[in-house]
Coordinates of C-alpha atoms and ligand atoms in Angstrom, one line a residue:
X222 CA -62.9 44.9 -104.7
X223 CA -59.4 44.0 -105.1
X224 CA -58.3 40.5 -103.2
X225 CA -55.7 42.3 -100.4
X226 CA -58.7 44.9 -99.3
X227 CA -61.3 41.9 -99.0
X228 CA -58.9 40.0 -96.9
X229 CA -57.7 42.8 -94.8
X230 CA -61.5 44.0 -94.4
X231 CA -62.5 40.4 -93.4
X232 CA -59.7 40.2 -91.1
X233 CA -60.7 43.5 -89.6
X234 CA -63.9 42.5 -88.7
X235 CA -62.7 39.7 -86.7
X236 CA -59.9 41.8 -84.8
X237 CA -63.1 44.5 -83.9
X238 CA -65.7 41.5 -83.0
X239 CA -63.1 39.9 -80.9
X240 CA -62.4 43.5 -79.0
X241 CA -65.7 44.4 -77.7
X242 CA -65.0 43.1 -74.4
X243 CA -67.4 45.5 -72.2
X244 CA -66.4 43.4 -68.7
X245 CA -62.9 43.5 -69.2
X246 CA -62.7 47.3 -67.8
X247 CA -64.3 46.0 -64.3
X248 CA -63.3 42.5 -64.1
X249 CA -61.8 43.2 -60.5
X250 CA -64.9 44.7 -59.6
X251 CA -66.7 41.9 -60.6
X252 CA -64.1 38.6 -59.1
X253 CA -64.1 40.6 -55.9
X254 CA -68.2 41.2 -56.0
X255 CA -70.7 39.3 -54.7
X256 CA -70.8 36.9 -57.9
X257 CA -67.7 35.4 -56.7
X258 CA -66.2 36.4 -53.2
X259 CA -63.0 36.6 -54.3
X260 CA -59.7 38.3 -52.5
X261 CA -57.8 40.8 -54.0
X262 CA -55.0 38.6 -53.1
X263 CA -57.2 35.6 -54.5
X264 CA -57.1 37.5 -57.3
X265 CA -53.8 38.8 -58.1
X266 CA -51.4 36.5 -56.2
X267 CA -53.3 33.7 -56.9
X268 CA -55.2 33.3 -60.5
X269 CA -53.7 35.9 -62.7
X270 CA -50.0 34.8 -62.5
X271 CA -51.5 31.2 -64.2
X272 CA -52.5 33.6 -66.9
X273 CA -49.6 34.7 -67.2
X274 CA -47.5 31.3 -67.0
X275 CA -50.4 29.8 -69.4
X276 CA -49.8 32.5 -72.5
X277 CA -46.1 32.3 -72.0
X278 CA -45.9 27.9 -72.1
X279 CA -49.0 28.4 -74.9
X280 CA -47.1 31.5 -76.9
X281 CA -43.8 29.5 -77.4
X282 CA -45.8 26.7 -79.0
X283 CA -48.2 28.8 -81.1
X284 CA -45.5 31.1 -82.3
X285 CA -43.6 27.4 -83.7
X286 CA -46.8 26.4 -84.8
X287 CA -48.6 28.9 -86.6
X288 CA -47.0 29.0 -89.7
X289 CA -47.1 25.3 -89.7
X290 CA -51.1 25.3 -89.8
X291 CA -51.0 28.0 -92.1
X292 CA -53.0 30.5 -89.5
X293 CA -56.4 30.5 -89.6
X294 CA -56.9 26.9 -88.2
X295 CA -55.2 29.3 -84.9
X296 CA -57.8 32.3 -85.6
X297 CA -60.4 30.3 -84.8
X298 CA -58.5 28.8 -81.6
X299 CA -58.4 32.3 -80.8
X300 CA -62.4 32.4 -81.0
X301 CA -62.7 29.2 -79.3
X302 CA -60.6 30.1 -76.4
X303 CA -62.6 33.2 -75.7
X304 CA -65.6 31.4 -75.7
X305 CA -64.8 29.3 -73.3
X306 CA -63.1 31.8 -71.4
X307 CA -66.1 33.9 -70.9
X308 CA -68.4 31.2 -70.4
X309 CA -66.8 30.2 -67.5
X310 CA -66.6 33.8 -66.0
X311 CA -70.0 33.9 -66.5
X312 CA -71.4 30.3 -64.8
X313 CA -68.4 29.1 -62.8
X314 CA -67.5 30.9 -59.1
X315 CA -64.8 28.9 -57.4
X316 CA -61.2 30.4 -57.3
X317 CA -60.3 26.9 -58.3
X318 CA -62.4 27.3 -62.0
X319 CA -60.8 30.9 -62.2
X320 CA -57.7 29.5 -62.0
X321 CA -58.7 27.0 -64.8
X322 CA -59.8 29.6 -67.3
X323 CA -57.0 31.4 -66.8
X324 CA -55.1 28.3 -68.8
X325 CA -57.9 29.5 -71.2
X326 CA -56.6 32.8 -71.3
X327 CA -53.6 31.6 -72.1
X328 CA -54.4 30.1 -74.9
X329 CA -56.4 33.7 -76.4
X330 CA -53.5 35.8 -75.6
X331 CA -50.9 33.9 -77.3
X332 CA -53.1 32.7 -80.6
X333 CA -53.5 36.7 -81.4
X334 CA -50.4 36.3 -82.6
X335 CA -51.9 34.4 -85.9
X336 CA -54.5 37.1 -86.1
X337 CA -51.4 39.3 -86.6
X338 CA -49.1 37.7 -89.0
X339 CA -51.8 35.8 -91.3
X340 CA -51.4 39.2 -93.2
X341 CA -47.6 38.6 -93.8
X342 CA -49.0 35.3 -95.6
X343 CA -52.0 36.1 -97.2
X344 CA -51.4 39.3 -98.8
X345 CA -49.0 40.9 -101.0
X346 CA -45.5 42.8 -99.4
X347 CA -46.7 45.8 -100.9
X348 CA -49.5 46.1 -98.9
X349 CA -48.3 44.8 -95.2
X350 CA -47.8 48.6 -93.9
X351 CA -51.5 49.3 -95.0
X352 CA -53.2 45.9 -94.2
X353 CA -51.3 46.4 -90.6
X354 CA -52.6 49.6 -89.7
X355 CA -55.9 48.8 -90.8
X356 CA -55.9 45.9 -88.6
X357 CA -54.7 47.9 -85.8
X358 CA -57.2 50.5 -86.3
X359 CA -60.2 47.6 -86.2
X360 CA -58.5 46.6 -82.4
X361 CA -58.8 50.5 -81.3
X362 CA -62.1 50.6 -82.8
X363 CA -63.5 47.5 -80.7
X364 CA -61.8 48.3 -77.6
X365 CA -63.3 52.1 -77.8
X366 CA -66.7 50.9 -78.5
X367 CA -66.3 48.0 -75.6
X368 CA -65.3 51.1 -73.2
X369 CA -68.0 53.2 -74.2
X370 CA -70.5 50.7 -74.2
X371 CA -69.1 49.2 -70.4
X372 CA -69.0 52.6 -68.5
X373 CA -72.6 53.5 -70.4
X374 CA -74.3 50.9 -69.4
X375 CA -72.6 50.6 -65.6
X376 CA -73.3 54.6 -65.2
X377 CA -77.3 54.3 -66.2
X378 CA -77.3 51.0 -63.9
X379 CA -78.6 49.2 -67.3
X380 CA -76.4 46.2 -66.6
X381 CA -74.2 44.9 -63.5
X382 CA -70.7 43.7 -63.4
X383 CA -71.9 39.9 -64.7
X384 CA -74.3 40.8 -67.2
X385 CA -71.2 42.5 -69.1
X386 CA -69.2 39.5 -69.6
X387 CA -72.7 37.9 -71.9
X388 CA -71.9 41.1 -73.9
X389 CA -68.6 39.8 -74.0
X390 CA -69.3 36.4 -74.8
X391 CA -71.3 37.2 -77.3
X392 CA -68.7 39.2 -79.2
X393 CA -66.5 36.1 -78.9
X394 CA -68.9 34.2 -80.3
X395 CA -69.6 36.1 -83.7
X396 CA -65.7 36.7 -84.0
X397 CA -65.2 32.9 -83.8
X398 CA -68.1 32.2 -86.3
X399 CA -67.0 35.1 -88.4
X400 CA -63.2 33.1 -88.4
X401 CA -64.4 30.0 -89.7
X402 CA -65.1 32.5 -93.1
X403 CA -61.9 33.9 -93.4
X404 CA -60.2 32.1 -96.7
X405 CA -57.4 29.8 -95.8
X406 CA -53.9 30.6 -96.3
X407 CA -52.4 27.7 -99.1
X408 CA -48.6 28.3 -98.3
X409 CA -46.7 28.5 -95.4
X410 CA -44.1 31.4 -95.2
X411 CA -41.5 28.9 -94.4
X412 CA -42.6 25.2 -94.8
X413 CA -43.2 25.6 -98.3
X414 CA -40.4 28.1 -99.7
X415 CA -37.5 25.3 -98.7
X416 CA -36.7 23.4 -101.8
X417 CA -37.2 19.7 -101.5
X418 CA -37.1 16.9 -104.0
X419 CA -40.8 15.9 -104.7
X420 CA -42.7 13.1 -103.2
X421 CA -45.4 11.4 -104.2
X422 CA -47.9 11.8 -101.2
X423 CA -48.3 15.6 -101.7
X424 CA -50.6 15.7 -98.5
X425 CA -48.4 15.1 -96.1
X426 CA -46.4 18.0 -97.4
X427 CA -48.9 20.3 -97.1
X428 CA -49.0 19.2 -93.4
X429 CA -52.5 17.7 -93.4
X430 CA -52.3 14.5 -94.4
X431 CA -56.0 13.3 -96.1
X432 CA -57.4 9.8 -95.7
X433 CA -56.5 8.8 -99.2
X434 CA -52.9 8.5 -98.1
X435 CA -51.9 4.7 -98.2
X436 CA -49.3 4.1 -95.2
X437 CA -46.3 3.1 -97.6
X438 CA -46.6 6.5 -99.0
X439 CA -46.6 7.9 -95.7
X440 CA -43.1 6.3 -94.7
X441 CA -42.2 7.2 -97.9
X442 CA -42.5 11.1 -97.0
X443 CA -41.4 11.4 -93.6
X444 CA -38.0 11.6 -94.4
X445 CA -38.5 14.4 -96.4
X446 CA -40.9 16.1 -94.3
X447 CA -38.7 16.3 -91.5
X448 CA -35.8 17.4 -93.9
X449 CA -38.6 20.4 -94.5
X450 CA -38.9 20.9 -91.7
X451 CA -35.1 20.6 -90.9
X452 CA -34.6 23.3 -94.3
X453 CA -37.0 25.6 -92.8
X454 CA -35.5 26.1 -89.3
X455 CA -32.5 26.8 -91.3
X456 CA -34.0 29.7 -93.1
X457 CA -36.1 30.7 -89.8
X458 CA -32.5 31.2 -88.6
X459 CA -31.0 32.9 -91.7
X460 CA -33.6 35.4 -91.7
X461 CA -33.1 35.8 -87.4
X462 CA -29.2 36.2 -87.7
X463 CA -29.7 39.1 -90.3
X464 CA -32.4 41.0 -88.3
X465 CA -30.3 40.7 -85.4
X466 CA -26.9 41.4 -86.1
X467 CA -27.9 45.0 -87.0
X468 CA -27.4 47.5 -84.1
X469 CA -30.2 49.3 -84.7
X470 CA -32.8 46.3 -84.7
X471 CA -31.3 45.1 -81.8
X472 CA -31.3 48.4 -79.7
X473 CA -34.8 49.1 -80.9
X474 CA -35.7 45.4 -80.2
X475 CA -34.6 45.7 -76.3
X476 CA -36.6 48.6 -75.6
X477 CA -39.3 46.7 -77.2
X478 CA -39.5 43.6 -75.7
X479 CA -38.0 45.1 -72.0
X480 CA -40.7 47.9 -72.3
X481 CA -44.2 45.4 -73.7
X482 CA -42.9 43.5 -70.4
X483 CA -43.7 46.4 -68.0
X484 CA -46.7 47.6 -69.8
X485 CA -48.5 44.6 -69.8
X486 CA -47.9 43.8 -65.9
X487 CA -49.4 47.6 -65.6
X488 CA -52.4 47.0 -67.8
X489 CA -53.3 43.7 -66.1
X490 CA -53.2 45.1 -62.4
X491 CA -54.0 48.6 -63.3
X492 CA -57.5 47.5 -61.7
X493 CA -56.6 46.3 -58.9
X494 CA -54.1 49.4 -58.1
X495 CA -57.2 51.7 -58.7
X496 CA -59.4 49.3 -56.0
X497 CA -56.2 50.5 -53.4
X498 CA -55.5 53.8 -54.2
X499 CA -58.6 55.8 -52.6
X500 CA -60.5 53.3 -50.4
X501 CA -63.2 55.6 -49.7
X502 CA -64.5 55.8 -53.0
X503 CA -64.8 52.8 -55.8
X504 CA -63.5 53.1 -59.2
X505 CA -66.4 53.4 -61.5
X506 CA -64.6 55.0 -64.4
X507 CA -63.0 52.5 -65.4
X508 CA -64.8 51.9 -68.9
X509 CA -64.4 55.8 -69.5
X510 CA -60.7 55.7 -69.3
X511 CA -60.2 52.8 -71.1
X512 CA -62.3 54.5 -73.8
X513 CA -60.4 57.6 -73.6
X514 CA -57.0 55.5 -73.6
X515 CA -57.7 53.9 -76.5
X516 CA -58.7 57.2 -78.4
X517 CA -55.5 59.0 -77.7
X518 CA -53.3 55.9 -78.3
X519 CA -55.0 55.4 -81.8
X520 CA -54.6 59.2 -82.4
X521 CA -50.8 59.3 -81.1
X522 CA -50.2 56.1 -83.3
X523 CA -51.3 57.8 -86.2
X524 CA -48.7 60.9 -85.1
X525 CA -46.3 58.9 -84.4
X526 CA -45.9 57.6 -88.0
X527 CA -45.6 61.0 -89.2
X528 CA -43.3 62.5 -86.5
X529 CA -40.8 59.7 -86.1
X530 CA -38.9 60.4 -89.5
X531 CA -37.3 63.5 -87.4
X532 CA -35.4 61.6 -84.9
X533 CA -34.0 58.9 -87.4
X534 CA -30.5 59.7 -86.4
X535 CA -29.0 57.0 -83.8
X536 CA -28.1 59.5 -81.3
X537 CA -31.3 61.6 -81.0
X538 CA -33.7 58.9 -81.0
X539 CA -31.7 57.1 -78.5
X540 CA -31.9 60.3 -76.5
X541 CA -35.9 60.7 -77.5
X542 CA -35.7 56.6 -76.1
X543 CA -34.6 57.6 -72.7
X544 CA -36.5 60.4 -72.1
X545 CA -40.5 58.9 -73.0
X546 CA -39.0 56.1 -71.0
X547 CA -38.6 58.4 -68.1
X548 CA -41.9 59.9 -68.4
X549 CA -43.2 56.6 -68.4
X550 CA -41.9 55.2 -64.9
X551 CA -42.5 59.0 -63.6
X552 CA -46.4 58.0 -64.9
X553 CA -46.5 55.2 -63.2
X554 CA -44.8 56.2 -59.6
X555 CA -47.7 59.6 -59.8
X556 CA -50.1 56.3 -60.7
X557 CA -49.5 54.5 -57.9
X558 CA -48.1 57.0 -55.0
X559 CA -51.5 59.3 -54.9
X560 CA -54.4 58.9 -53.1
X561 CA -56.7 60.7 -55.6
X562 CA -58.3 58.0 -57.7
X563 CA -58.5 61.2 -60.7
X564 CA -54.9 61.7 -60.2
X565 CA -54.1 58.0 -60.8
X566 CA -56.4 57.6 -63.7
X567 CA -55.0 60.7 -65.1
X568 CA -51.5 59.0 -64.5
X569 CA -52.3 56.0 -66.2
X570 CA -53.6 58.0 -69.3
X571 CA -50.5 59.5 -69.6
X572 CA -48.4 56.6 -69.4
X573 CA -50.7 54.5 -71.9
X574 CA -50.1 57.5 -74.3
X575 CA -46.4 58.0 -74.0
X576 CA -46.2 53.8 -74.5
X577 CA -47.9 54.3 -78.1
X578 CA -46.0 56.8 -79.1
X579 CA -42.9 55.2 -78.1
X580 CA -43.8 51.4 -79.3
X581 CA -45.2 52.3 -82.8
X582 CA -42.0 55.0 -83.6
X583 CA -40.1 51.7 -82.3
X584 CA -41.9 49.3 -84.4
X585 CA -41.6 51.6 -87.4
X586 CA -37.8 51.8 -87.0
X587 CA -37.5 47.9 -86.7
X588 CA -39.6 47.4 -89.6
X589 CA -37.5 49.6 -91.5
X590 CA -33.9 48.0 -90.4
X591 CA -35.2 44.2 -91.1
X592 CA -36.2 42.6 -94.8
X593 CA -40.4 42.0 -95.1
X594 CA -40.0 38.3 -95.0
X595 CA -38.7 38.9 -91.2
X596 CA -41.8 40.8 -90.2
X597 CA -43.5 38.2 -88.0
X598 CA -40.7 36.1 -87.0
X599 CA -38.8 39.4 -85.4
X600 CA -41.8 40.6 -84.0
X601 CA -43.0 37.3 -82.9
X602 CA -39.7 37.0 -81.1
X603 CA -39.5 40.3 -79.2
X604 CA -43.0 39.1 -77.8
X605 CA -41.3 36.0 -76.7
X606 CA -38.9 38.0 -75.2
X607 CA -41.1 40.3 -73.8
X608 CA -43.8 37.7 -72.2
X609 CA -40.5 35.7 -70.4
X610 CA -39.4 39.4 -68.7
X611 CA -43.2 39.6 -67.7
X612 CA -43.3 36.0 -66.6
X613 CA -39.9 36.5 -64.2
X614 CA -41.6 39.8 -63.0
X615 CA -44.7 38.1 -61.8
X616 CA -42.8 35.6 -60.7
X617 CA -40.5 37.9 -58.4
X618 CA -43.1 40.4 -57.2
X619 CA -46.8 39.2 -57.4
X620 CA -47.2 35.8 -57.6
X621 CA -47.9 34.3 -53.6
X622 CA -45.5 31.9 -53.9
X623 CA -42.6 33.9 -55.5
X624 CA -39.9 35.8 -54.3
X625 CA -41.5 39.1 -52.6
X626 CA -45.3 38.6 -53.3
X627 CA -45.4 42.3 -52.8
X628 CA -48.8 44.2 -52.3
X629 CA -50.5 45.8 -55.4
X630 CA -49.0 49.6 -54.6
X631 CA -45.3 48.0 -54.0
X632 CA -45.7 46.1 -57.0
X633 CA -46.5 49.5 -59.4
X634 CA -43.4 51.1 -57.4
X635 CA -41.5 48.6 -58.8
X636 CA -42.8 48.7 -62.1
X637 CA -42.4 52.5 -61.9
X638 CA -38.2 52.0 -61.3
X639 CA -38.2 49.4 -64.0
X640 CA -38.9 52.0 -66.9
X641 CA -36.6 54.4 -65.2
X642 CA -34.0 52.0 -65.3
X643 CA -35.0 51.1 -68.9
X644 CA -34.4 54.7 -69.4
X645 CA -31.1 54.9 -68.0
X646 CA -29.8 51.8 -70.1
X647 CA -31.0 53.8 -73.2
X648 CA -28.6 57.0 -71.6
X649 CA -25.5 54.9 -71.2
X650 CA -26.7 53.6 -75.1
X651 CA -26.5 56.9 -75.8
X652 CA -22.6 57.7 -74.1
X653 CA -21.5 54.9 -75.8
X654 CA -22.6 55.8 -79.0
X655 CA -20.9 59.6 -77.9
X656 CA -18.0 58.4 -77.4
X657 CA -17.6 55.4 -79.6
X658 CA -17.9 58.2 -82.1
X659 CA -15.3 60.6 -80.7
X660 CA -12.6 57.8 -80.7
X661 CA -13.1 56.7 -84.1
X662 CA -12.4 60.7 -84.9
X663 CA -9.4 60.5 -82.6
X664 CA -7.8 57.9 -84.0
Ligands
NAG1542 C1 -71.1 36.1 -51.7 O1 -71.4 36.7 -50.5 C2 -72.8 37.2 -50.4 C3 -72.9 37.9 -49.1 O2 -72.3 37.3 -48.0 C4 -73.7 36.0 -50.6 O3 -75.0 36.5 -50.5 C5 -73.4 35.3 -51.9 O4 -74.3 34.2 -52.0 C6 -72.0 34.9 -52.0 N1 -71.7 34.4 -53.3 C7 -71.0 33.3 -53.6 C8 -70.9 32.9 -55.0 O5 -70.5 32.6 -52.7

């Protein structure tokens, strides 16, 4: 088998292991059962903001990081992290330990980001668009088997609310195993590219400095280790000011990082909203919608890469922009303004579908604009970007001790107005660009 499949394949399996997460679809339902006693407002206004706080702190160091350890030492931190995570939903109950894991949980979200670029360092540029939707596909597959699997066994009463998360753990724990296999990654994308006179403790270069090092050979290299590290930052920024100062990578990049904000605040209290909307009934679909989300995005996805060559000019797909950002803060308002749990779940389909379509056409255009060295340091950045918006919106509407600590149905109203303003930012985009045009024909 040829070396990029093996390594893509391996990877793969990781990405899928790591997804089958059967208690994630009722995680409210299980915090607020009987395992636990928790509040709703324990629960949202209290532990899942230091989630939130926790991946952003954690995401800015990973993302400096990663490249430095040369990934997979961060893979497996990945594995770790969920470990630990689940093992303490499992046999801790205090709010006080839920707030602790949620540090954990941190530390998982924001070390994906090594299972996502390690491709842009192990395998060859020609193969980065096929190795990245193969990956992808591996993450749609786990999360629609982990649906499946969740609202199967919760409809035939084979397992309650805890016993999921030992399914969970479990899948954490092969991923992690199944990370320690995954061959290393010998050079850094940017520590090793900047030229540097040679030293004689190679080691230390290589950032892992081995017992055999003698400590004069050590001060001899630090000088020139820092001036790396010093010559990489300056390519790090070379390779930022091109991506940037293009008009369409930065457009693209806005609606990006303003539009992962709002959609991950909707996916992490999507639960909680459903636990509010109909109080006569409980949400026991939860699993089956996931499941059903995750088909469609994976299917739209795919679409979306063959569709999106039609509105490559600036003007319609800055049009297209506003509009499926429209539909998506109209998705979220019908979300969170009904009381017909079907009709919210149906709402919340729609908007997770309209969100893949929009954010892999965006992607693809990014991609396109910015050279293949800049893959996961633009991308990495429009995360950034995106998790400090999400952090400032928890901050101003849910966390207790922010601004409006607003209730879970005022805080999707708000989320709902956010993508309608995102959409009317992409309109005035769009008149800009209108008449921009019409004066450079005047003059
Ligand atoms: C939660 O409440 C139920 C009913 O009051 C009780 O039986 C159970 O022991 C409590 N669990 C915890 C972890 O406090």
């Amino acid at each position: 088998m040829q070396e990029w499949l093996k390594i893509s394949l391996m990877l793969c399996t990781f990405g899928f292991l790591k997804e089958i997460r059967p208690s994630e679809p009722f995680i409210m339902d299980y915090l607020a059962g009987p395992w636990r006693n928790l509040t709703m407002t324990e629960i949202v206004q209290e532990a899942f903001p230091v989630g939130t706080y926790s991946y952003l702190a954690q995401l800015v160091i990973i993302f400096l990081v990663t490249d430095l350890l040369r990934y997979k030492p961060l893979i497996v931190v990945n594995g770790l992290s969920g470990i630990i995570v689940w093992s303490m939903l499992i046999w801790t109950t205090s709010l006080q330990a839920l707030k602790i894991l949620e540090v954990f949980y941190g530390t998982y979200c924001a070390a994906e980001i090594a299972y996502y670029s390690y491709v842009y360092a192990k395998v060859d540029r020609e193969h980065y668009q096929k190795v990245t939707s193969q990956t992808r596909a591996a993450i749609y597959c786990g999360r629609f088997l982990a649906g499946v699997l969740a609202q199967t066994l919760v409809y035939f009463n084979a397992m309650n609310y805890k016993q999921l998360n030992y399914l969970s753990l479990a899948a954490q724990t092969s991923a992690t195993v199944w990370a320690l296999l995954l061959p290393s990654v010998k050079t850094s994308m940017y520590f090793h590219r900047a030229a540097l006179p040679p030293t004689m403790c190679t080691p230390i270069n290589d950032g892992s400095c081995g017992n055999d090092c003698s400590s004069d050979k050590i001060s001899v290299s630090i000088p020139s280790f820092k001036q790396k590290i010093l010559s990489a930052f300056v390519l790090i920024w070379l390779h930022f000011k091109t991506s940037f100062t293009n008009l369409t990578v930065l457009q693209w990049s806005i609606w990006y990082a303003l539009a992962m904000a709002g959609y991950i605040q909707v996916t992490a209290y999507i639960q909680a909203l459903w636990g509010e909307v109909d109080q006569t009934q409980r949400a026991v679909w939860n699993g089956a919608v996931e499941a059903i989300l995750t088909l469609l995005g994976a299917v739209v996805s795919l679409l979306a890469g063959y569709i999106h060559g039609s509105f490559l000019r600036p003007r319609s797909s800055l049009l297209a922009l506003s509009v499926l950002s429209l539909g998506q803060g109209g998705a979220i308002l019908l979300t969170s303004t009904t009381n017909q749990l079907v009709i919210s779940y149906v709402g919340y389909i729609v908007f997770g579908i309209l969100y893949a379509f929009t954010i892999t056409t965006v992607s693809a255009e990014i991609a396109k604009n910015i050279s293949d060295d800049s893959f996961g340091l633009v991308f990495g950045f429009n995360t950034l970007i995106a998790l400090s918006l999400q952090t400032m919106l928890t901050f101003a509407v849910t966390d207790s001790s922010g601004w409006f600590a607003l209730d879970v149905i005022g805080q999707f109203i708000v989320y709902g107005y956010y993508f309608i303003v995102l959409s009317v930012i992409y309109l005035l985009f769009l008149i800009c660009e209108i008449l921009g045009s019409s004066c450079r024909n005047c003059q």
